[in-house]
Tab-separated table of C-alpha atoms in Angstrom:
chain	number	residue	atom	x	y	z
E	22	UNK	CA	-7.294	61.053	-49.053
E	23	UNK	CA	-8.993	64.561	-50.076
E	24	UNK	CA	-11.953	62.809	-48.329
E	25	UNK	CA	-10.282	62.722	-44.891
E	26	UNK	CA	-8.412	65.901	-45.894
E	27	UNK	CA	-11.628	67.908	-45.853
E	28	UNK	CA	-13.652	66.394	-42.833
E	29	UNK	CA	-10.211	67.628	-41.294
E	30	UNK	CA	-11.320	71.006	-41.775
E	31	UNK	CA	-14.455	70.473	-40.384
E	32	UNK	CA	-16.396	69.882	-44.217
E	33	UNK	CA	-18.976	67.576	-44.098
E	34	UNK	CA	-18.421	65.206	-47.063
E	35	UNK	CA	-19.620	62.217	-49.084
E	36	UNK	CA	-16.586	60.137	-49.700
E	37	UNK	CA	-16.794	57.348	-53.215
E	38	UNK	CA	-14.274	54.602	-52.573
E	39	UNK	CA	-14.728	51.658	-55.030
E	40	UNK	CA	-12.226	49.477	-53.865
E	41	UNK	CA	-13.806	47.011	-51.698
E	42	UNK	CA	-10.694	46.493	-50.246
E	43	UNK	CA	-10.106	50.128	-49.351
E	44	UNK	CA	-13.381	50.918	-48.034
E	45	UNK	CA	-13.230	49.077	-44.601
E	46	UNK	CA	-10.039	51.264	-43.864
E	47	UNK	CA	-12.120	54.332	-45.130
E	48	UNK	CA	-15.080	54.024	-42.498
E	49	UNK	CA	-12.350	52.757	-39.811
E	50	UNK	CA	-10.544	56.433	-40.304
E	51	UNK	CA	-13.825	58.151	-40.144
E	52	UNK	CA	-14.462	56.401	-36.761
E	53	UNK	CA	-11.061	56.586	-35.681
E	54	UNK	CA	-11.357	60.316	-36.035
E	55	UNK	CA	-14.639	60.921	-34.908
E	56	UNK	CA	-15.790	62.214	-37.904
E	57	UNK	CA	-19.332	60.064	-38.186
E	58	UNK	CA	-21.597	62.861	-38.151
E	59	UNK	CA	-19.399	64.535	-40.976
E	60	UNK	CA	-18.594	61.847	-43.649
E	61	UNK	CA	-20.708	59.794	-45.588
E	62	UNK	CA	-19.536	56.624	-47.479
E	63	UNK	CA	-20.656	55.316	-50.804
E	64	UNK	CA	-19.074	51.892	-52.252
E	65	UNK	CA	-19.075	52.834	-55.560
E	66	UNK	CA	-17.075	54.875	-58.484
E	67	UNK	CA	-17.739	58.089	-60.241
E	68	UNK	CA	-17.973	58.447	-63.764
E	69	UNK	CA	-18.106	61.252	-65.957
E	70	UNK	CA	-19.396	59.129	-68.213
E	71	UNK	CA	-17.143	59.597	-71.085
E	72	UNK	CA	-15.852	55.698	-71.920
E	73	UNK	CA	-18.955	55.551	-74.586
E	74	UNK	CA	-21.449	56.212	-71.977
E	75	UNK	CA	-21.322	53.291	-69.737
E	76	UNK	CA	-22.761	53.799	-66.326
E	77	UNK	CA	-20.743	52.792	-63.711
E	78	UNK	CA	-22.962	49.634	-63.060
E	79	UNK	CA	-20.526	48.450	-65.820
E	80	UNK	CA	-17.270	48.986	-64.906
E	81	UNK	CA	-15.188	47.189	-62.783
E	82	UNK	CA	-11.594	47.904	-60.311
E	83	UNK	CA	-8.650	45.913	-62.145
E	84	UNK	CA	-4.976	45.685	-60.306
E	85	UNK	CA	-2.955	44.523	-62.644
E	86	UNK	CA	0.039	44.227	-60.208
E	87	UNK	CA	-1.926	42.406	-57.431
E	88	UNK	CA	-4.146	43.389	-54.762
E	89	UNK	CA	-0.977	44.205	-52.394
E	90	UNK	CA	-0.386	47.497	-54.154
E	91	UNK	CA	-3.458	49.691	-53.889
E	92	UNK	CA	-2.108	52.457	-55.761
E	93	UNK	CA	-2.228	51.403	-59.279
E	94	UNK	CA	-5.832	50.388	-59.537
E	95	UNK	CA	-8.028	51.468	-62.471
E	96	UNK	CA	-11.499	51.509	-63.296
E	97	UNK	CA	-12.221	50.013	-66.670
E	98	UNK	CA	-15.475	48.373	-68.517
E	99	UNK	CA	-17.121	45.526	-67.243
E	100	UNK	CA	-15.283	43.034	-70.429
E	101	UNK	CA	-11.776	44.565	-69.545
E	102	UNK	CA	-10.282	40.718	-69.923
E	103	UNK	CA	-8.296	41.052	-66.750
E	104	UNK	CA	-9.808	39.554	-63.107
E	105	UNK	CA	-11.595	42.438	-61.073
E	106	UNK	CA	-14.271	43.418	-58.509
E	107	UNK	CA	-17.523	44.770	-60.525
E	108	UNK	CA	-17.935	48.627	-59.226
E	109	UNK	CA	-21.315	48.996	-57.564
């Protein structure tokens, strides 16, 4: 959202989405909106490294109330027990 917020205002901006769900929607907005020139995607997470160092090559996106509610996924280690996508 702060993404699409600041290529609004004419930023040019690289935009992390690491839901691989979400990030079809992403570049479909940027198109949508004309905004190709201006936003680059990355599939992928941002860490500041602070869960005992792990890179984000180890973490994963776990929903644990199902894949129909965006809005309450987290990123978590790679051995998190629950079922999720690996973050690239």
């Amino acid at each position: 959202w702060f993404s699409m917020l600041a290529a609004s205002y004419g930023c040019r901006v690289i935009a992390f989405e690491p839901q691989p769900h979400a990030h079809p929607f992403l570049n479909a907005t940027i198109t949508l909106n004309g905004w190709q020139g201006r936003v680059r995607t990355v599939w992928g997470a941002v860490s500041s490294g602070k869960d005992g160092g792990r890179p984000t090559s180890q973490m994963k996106m776990v929903n644990r109330h199902g894949w129909d509610n965006w809005d309450v996924t987290e990123l978590v280690p790679i051995d998190d027990p629950d079922d999720g996508d690996p973050v690239p």
